C-alpha positions as MATLAB code, in Angstrom:
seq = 'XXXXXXXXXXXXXXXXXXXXXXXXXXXXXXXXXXXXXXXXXXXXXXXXXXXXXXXXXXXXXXXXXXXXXXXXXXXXXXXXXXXXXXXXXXXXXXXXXXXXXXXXXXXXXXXXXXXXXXXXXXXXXXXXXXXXXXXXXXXXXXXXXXXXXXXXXXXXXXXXXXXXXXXXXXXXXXXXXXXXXXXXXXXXXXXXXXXXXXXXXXXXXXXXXXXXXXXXXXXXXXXXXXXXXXXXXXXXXXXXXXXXXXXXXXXXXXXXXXXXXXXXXXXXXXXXXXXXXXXXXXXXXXXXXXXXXXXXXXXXXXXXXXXXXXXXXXXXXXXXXXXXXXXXXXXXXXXXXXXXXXXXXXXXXXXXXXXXXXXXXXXXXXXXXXXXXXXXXXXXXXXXXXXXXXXXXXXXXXXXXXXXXXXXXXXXXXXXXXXXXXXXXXXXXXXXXXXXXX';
ca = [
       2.061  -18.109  -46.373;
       4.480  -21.070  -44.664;
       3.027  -24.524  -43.905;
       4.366  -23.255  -40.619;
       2.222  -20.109  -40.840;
      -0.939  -21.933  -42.230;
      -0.936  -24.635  -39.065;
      -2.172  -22.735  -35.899;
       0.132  -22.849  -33.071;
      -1.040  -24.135  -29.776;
      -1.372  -21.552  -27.254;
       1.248  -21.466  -24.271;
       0.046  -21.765  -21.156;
       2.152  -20.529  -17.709;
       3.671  -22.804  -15.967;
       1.018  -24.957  -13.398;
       1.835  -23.443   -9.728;
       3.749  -20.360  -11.220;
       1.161  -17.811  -12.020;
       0.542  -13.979  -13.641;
      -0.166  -10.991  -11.614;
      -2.765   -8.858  -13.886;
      -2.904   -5.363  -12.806;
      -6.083   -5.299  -11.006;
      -4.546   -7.791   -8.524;
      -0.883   -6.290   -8.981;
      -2.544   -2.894   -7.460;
      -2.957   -4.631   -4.287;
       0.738   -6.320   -4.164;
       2.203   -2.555   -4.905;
      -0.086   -1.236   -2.083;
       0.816   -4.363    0.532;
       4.838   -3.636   -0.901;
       4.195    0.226   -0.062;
       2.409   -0.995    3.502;
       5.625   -2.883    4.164;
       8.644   -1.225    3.206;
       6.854    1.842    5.173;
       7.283    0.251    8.401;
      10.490   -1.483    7.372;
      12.390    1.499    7.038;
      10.984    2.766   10.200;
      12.918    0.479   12.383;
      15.841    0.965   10.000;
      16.115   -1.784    7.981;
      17.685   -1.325    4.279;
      16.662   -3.130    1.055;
      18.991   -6.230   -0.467;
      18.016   -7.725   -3.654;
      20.413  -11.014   -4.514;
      20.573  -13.422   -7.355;
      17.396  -15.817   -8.161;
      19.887  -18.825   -8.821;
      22.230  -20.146   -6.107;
      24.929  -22.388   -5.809;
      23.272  -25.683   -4.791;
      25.518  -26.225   -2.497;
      24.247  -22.688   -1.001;
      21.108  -24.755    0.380;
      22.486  -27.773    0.677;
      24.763  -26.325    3.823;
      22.418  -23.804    4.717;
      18.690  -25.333    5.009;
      19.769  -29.166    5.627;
      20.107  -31.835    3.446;
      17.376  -33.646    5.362;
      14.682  -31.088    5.406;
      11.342  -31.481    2.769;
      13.248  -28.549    0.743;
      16.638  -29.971   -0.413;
      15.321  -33.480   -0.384;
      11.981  -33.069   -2.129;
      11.129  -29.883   -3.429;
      14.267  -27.495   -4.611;
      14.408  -26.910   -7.899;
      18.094  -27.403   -8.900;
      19.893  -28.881  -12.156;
      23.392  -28.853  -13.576;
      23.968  -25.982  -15.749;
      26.030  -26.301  -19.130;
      29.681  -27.453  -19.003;
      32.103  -24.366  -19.500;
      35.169  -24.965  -21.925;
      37.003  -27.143  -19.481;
      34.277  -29.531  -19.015;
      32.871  -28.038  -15.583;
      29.436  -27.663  -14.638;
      27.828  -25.695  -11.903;
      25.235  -26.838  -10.158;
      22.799  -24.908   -9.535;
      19.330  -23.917   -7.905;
      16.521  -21.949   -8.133;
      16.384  -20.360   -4.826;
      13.738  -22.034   -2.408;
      14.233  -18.979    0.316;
      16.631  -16.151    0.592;
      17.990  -15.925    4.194;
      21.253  -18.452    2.897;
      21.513  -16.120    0.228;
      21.466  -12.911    1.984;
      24.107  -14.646    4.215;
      26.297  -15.601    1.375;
      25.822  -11.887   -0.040;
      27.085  -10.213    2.863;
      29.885  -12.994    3.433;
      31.279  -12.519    0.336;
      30.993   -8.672    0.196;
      32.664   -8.254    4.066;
      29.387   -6.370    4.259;
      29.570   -7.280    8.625;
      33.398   -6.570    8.923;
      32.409   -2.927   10.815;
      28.873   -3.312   11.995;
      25.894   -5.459   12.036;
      23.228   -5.168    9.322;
      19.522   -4.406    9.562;
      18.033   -5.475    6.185;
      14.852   -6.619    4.406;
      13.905   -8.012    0.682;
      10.964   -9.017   -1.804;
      11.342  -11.224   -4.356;
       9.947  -15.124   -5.832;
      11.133  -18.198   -4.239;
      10.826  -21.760   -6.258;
       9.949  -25.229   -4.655;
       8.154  -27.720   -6.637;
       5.813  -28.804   -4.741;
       1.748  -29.498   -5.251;
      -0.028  -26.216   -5.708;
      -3.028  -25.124   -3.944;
      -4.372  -21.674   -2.367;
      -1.857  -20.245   -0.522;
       1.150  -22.523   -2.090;
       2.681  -22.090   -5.150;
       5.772  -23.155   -7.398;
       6.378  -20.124   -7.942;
       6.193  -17.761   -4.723;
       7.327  -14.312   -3.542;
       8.480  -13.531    0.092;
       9.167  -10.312    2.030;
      11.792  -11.146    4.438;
      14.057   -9.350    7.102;
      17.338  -10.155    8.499;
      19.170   -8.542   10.995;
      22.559  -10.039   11.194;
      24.960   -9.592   14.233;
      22.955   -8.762   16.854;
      23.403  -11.243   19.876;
      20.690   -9.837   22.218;
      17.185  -10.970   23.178;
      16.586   -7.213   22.683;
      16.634   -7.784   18.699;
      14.488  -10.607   18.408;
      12.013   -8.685   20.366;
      12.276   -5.706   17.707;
      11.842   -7.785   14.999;
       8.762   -9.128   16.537;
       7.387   -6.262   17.398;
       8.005   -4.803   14.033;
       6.519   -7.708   12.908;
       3.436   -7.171   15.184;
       3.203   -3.483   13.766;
       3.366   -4.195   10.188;
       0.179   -7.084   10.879;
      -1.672   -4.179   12.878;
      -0.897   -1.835   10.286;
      -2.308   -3.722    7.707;
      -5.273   -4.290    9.468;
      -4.985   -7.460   11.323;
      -6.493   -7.933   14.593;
      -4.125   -9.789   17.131;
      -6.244  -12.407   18.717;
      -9.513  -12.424   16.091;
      -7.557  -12.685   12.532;
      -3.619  -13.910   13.593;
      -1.964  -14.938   16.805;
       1.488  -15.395   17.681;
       3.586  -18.025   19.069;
       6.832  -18.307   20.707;
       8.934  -21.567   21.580;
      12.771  -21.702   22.077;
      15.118  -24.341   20.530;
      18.049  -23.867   22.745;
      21.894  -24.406   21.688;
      23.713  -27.662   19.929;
      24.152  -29.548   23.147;
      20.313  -28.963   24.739;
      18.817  -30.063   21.292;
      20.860  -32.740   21.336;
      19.746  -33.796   24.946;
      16.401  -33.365   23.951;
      16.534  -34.984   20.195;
      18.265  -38.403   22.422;
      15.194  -38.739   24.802;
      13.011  -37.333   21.840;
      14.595  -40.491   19.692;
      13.753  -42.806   22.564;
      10.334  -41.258   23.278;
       9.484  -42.198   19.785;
      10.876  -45.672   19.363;
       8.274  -46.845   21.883;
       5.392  -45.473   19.628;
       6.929  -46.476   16.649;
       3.673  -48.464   15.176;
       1.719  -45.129   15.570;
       4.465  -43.200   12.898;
       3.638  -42.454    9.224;
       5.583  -42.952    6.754;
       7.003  -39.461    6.648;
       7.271  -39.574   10.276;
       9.427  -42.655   10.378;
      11.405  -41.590    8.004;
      12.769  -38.492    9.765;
      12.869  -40.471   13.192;
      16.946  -40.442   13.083;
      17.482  -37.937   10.805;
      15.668  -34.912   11.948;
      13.000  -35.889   15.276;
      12.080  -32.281   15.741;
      10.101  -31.952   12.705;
       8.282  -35.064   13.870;
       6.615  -32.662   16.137;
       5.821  -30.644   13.599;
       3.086  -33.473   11.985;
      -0.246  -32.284   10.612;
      -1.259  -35.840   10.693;
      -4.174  -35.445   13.296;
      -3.690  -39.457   14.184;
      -0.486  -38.062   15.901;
      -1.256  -35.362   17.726;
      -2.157  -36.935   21.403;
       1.713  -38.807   20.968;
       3.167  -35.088   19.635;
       1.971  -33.710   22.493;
       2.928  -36.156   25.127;
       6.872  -36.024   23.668;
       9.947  -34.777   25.840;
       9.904  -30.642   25.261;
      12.725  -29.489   24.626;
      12.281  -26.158   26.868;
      12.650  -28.640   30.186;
      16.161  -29.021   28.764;
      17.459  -25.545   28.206;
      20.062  -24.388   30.194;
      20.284  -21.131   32.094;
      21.631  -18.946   29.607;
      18.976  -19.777   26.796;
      16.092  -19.834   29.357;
      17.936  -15.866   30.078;
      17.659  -15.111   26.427;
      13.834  -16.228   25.821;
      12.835  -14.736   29.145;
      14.597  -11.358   27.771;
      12.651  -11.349   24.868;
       8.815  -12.277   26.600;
      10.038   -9.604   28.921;
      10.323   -7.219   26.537;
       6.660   -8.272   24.290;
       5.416   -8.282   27.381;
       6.063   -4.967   28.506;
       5.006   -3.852   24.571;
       1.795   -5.424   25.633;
       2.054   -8.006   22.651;
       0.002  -11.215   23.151;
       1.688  -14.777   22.372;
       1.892  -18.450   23.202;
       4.320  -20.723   23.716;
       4.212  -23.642   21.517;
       6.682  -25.692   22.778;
       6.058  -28.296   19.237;
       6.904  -24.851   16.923;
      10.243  -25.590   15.960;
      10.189  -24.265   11.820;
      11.044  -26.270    8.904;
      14.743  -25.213    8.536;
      17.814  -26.643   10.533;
      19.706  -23.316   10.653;
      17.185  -22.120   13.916;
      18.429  -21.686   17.714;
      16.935  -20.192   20.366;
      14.023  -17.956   19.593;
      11.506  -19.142   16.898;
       7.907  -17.466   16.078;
       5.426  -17.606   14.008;
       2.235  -15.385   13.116;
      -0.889  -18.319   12.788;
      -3.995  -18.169   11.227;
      -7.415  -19.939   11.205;
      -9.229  -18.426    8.310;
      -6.846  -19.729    5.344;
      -7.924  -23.653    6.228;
      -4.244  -25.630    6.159;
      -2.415  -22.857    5.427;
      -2.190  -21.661    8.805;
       1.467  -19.807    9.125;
       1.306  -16.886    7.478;
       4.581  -15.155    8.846;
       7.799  -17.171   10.734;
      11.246  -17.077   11.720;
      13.665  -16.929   14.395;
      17.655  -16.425   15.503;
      19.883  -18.484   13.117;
      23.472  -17.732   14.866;
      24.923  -20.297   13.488;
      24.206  -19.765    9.573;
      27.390  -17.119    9.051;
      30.263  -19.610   10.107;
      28.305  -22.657    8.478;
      28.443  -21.031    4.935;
      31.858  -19.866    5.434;
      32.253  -15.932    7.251;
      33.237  -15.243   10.544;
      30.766  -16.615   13.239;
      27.895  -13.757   13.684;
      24.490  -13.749   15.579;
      21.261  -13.488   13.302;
      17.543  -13.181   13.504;
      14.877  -12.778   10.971;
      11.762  -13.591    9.407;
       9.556  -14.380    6.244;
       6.211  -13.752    5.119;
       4.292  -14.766    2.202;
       3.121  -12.671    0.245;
       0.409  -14.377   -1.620;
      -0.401  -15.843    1.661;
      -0.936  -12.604    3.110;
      -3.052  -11.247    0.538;
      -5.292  -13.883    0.945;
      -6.139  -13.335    4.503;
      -6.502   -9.893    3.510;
      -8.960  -10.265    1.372;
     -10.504  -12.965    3.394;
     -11.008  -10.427    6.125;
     -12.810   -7.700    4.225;
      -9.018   -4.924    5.114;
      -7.781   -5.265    1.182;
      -7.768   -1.784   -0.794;
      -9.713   -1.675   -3.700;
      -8.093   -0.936   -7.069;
      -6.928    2.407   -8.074;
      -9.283    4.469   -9.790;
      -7.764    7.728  -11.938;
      -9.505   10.868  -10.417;
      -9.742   12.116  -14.301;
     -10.792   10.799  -17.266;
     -10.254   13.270  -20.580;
     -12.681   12.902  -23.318;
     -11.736   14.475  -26.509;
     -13.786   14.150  -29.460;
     -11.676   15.724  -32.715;
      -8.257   15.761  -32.932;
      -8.406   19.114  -33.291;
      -6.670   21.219  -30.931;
      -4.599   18.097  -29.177;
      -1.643   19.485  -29.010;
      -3.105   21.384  -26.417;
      -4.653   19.125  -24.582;
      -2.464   17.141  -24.383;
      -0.555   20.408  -22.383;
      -3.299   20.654  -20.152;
      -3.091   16.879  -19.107;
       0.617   17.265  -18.578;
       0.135   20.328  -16.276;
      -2.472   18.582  -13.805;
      -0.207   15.343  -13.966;
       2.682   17.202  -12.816;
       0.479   19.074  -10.019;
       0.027   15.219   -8.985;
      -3.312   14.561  -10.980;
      -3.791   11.379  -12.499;
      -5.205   11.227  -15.852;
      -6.422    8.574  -18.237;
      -6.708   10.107  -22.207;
      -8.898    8.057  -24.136;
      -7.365    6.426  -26.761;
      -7.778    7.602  -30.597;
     -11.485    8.977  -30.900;
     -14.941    7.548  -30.961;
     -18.146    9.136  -30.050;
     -19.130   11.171  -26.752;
     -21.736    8.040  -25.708;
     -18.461    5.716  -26.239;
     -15.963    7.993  -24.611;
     -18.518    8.805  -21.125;
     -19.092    4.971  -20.856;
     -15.318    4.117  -20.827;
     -14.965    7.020  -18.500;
     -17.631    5.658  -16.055;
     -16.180    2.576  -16.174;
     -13.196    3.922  -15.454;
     -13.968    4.680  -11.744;
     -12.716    8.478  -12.349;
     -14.674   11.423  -10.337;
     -14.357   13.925  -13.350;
     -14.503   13.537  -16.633;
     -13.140   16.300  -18.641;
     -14.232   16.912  -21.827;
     -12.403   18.933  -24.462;
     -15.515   19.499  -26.935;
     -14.179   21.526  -30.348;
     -15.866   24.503  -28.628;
     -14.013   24.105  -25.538;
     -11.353   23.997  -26.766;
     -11.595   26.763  -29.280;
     -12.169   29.035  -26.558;
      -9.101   27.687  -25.015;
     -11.433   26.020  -21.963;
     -12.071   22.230  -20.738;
     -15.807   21.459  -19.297;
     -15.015   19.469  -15.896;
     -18.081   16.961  -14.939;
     -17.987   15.048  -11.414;
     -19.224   11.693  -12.425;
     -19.280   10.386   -8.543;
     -21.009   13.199   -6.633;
     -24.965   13.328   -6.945;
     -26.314   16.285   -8.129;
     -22.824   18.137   -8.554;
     -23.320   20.621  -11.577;
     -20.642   20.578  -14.798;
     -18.256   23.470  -14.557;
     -15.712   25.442  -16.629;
     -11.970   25.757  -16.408;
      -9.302   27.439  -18.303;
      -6.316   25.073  -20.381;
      -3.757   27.447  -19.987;
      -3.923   27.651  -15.817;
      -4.696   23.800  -15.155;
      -2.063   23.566  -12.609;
      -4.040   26.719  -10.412;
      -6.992   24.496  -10.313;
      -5.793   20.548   -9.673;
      -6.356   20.823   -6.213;
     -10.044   20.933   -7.063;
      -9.622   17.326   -8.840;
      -7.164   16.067   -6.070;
      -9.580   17.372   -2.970;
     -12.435   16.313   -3.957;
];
C-alpha cells in the first residue's frame, strides 16, 4: 500500500448552492417535467435544448450590463488561450431566452415562420443560497418568437394559467397573477426622465442599492423589497399614464382576451422584471406561501432581443419558471405525487430455476408491469421485508416448488384480507392486467 493509499482522503462535498437530486425527490421532477411538457405540446410548442456555456458577450447584450445578473452574479471566466494566443470568454448561462435567441439567429431557424418553443435545463448565478434560490438552478421556459399580436401573449398566459391549474394550483388561494405594461423606447424613456426626477427629491430615503441604479436603471428601483421604501415606490410616476395609444391597444388586447378566458389578474403597475430586454406586456405568477420567494413564474414580450443580438428584427414573448421553486409550493400545498411504488416485487429464494424467472418477469414488464427482482438471495423473512418496504401490491414468490411446477404464488401485500393465489410462468403476459388493475 502507497503513503497515498495509507492517508485517508477527505471526502468531496458538492458544491454549496449547487445540489443532488436523489431519486426519491427526482420522481417528483420527472412527474412535474411529464405535467409540463403535456400541456406544452398542447398549444404546440416544440422542445430546444442549447449549450450550458455562452459567449459572455451573449448576456452582456442581451440581459444588460447594469442588471444584478451581469454585474453581480454571472458566472463567467476566460477560457484557455487557443494556439494564436486568443481566449474566449465565456459564461455559464444565468437564463436561456438570449440563448434560444442566438440559437435560432444563427440557425435562420425564423427565416419562413415564427417559432413556438419551450426548454428545461440548469441556469448558474452565484448568488447567496437559500430555499427557493440556488447556484445552481433549473428552469422550464417558453418562447414564442415572431408573433407581434396581443393575441400571443394572451396564449402564453393562458397556457401558463393551465399548466398552474393542472398541477393543482388554485388561482386566487395558492398563486395570483399580475399584469403591468412597459410600453416602447420613447414612453419608458418619458417615464424613466420624470421617474429620475421623482427620485432625486427623495434621494435621502434611497439605499444603497437603490442609489446606485438611480441613473443607470430607475425602473428596478421600483422593484425594492426594502419595506422602508415602499410608501415612496408607490407614490412614483407610473409608467402606464405615459403609454401611447398603440401600447395601451396592445395591453387592452391581451386583458380582453384573459378576460373573456375568465382568468383573474392585477395590474401592478411597479412589476417591471429584472431583465432590460422587456416591452410591453410583463407578468408574473406570485405567491405568499414560499416567504421572500414570492415569483414563482414571469416573463413578458421582448421584441427587441432578435435585432439586439444580431438577426433580423422579430417580435417575442415568453416566460420562465423555476423549477425548484415550483416544487416547493407544491409540496407546501399538500398537490405533490408521492414516489413511485413498483406494483411487483419477485421473491426468489434458490437460484434454481432463474432462468425462468427471470422469463416470467420479462413477459409482465413488457405487458407494462413493473417489477423489482430482489437482488442475489437471502431468506423469505429478508426478501418479504424488502418487498414491504418496497411499497409493491404483490409480491410474487417463486418458491423451488413453484417453480418446479412451472407456477409463481402471487400475494397482495396492500389489500386487507385478499387471499394468496396461483399463476402459471409460461402465460404471465394473459394475466398482468390483474397486477396492473388492481
Amino acid at each position: 500500500m502507497t503513503e497515498v493509499q495509507a492517508k485517508k482522503l477527505p471526502q468531496l462535498q458538492a458544491v454549496k448552492g449547487m445540489n443532488d437530486i436523489l431519486p426519491a425527490e427526482s420522481a417528483r421532477w420527472e412527474w412535474l417535467e411529464a405535467k409540463m411538457r403535456n400541456v406544452l405540446q398542447r398549444y404546440g410548442y416544440a422542445n430546444v435544448r442549447t449549450p450550458i456555456v455562452e459567449p459572455t458577450a451573449l448576456f452582456v447584450r442581451g440581459i444588460g450590463e447594469v442588471t444584478d445578473i451581469v454585474e453581480k452574479e454571472m458566472y463567467a471566466f476566460e477560457d484557455r488561450a487557443d494556439k494564436h494566443g486568443q481566449a474566449e470568454h465565456l459564461a455559464l448561462r444565468p437564463e436561456m431566452t438570449a440563448g434560444v435567441v442566438r440559437a435560432m439567429i444563427e440557425h435562420s431557424y425564423l427565416r419562413d415562420s415564427g417559432r413556438r418553443l419551450y426548454y428545461f435545463g440548469p441556469m448558474f448565478r452565484r448568488e447567496k443560497p437559500q430555499k427557493g434560490r440556488y447556484r445552481q438552478f433549473h428552469q422550464m421556459g417558453v418562447e414564442a418568437l415572431g408573433f407581434a399580436g396581443p393575441d400571443v401573449d394572451a396564449e402564453v398566459i393562458l397556457m401558463g394559467s393551465r399548466l398552474l391549474r393542472e398541477l393543482g394550483l388554485v388561482d386566487g388561494e395558492h398563486v395570483r397573477l399580475e399584469l403591468n405594461c412597459l410600453g416602447e423606447v420613447a414612453e419608458r424613456r418619458a417615464h424613466r426622465e420624470a421617474l429620475i426626477a421623482y427620485l432625486e427629491q427623495h434621494k435621502e430615503l434611497l439605499d444603497e442599492d437603490s442609489q446606485r441604479r438611480l441613473y443607470t436603471n430607475p425602473l428596478r428601483v421600483l422593484d425594492t423589497k426594502n419595506p422602508a421604501l415602499q410608501a415612496m415606490a408607490n407614490a412614483a410616476p407610473k409608467l402606464l399614464d405615459f403609454l401611447g395609444e398603440a401600447s395601451l391597444a396592445h395591453f387592452n388586447g391581451v386583458r380582453a382576451i384573459l378576460d373573456a378566458a375568465g382568468v383573474a389578474y392585477q395590474i401592478n403597475p411597479r412589476l417591471v422584471r429584472g431583465l432590460d430586454y422587456y416591452n410591453l406586456t410583463v407578468f408574473e405568477w406570485v405567491t405568499d406561501k414560499l416567504g421572500s420567494q414570492g415569483t414563482v413564474c414571469g416573463g413578458g414580450r421582448y421584441d427587441g432581443l432578435i435585432e439586439q443580438l444580431g438577426g433580423k428584427a422579430a417580435p417575442a414573448v415568453g416566460f420562465g419558471m423555476g423549477m425548484e421553486r415550483m416544487l416547493l409550493l407544491l409540496e407546501e400545498v399538500g398537490v405533490l405525487p408521492s414516489a413511485p411504488v413498483p406494483q411487483a416485487y419477485a421473491i426468489v429464494p434458490s437460484v434454481k430455476g432463474l432462468p425462468q424467472v427471470m422469463v416470467t418477469l420479462e413477459a409482465l414488464r413488457a405487458a407494462g408491469v413493473s417489477v423489482v427482482l430482489h437482488p442475489g438471495q437471502s431468506s423469505m423473512k429478508s426478501q418479504f421485508k424488502k418487498a414491504d418496504a418496497s411499497g409493491a401490491a404483490f409480491a410474487l414468490i417463486f418458491g423451488e416448488d413453484e417453480v418446479a411446477q412451472g407456477q409463481v404464488a402471487v400475494k397482495p401485500l396492500r389489500a386487507e384480507g385478499a387471499e394468496q393465489f396461483i399463476r402459471p410462468m409460461a402465460d404471465a403476459s394473459a394475466w398482468a392486467a390483474e397486477l396492473l388493475n388492481a
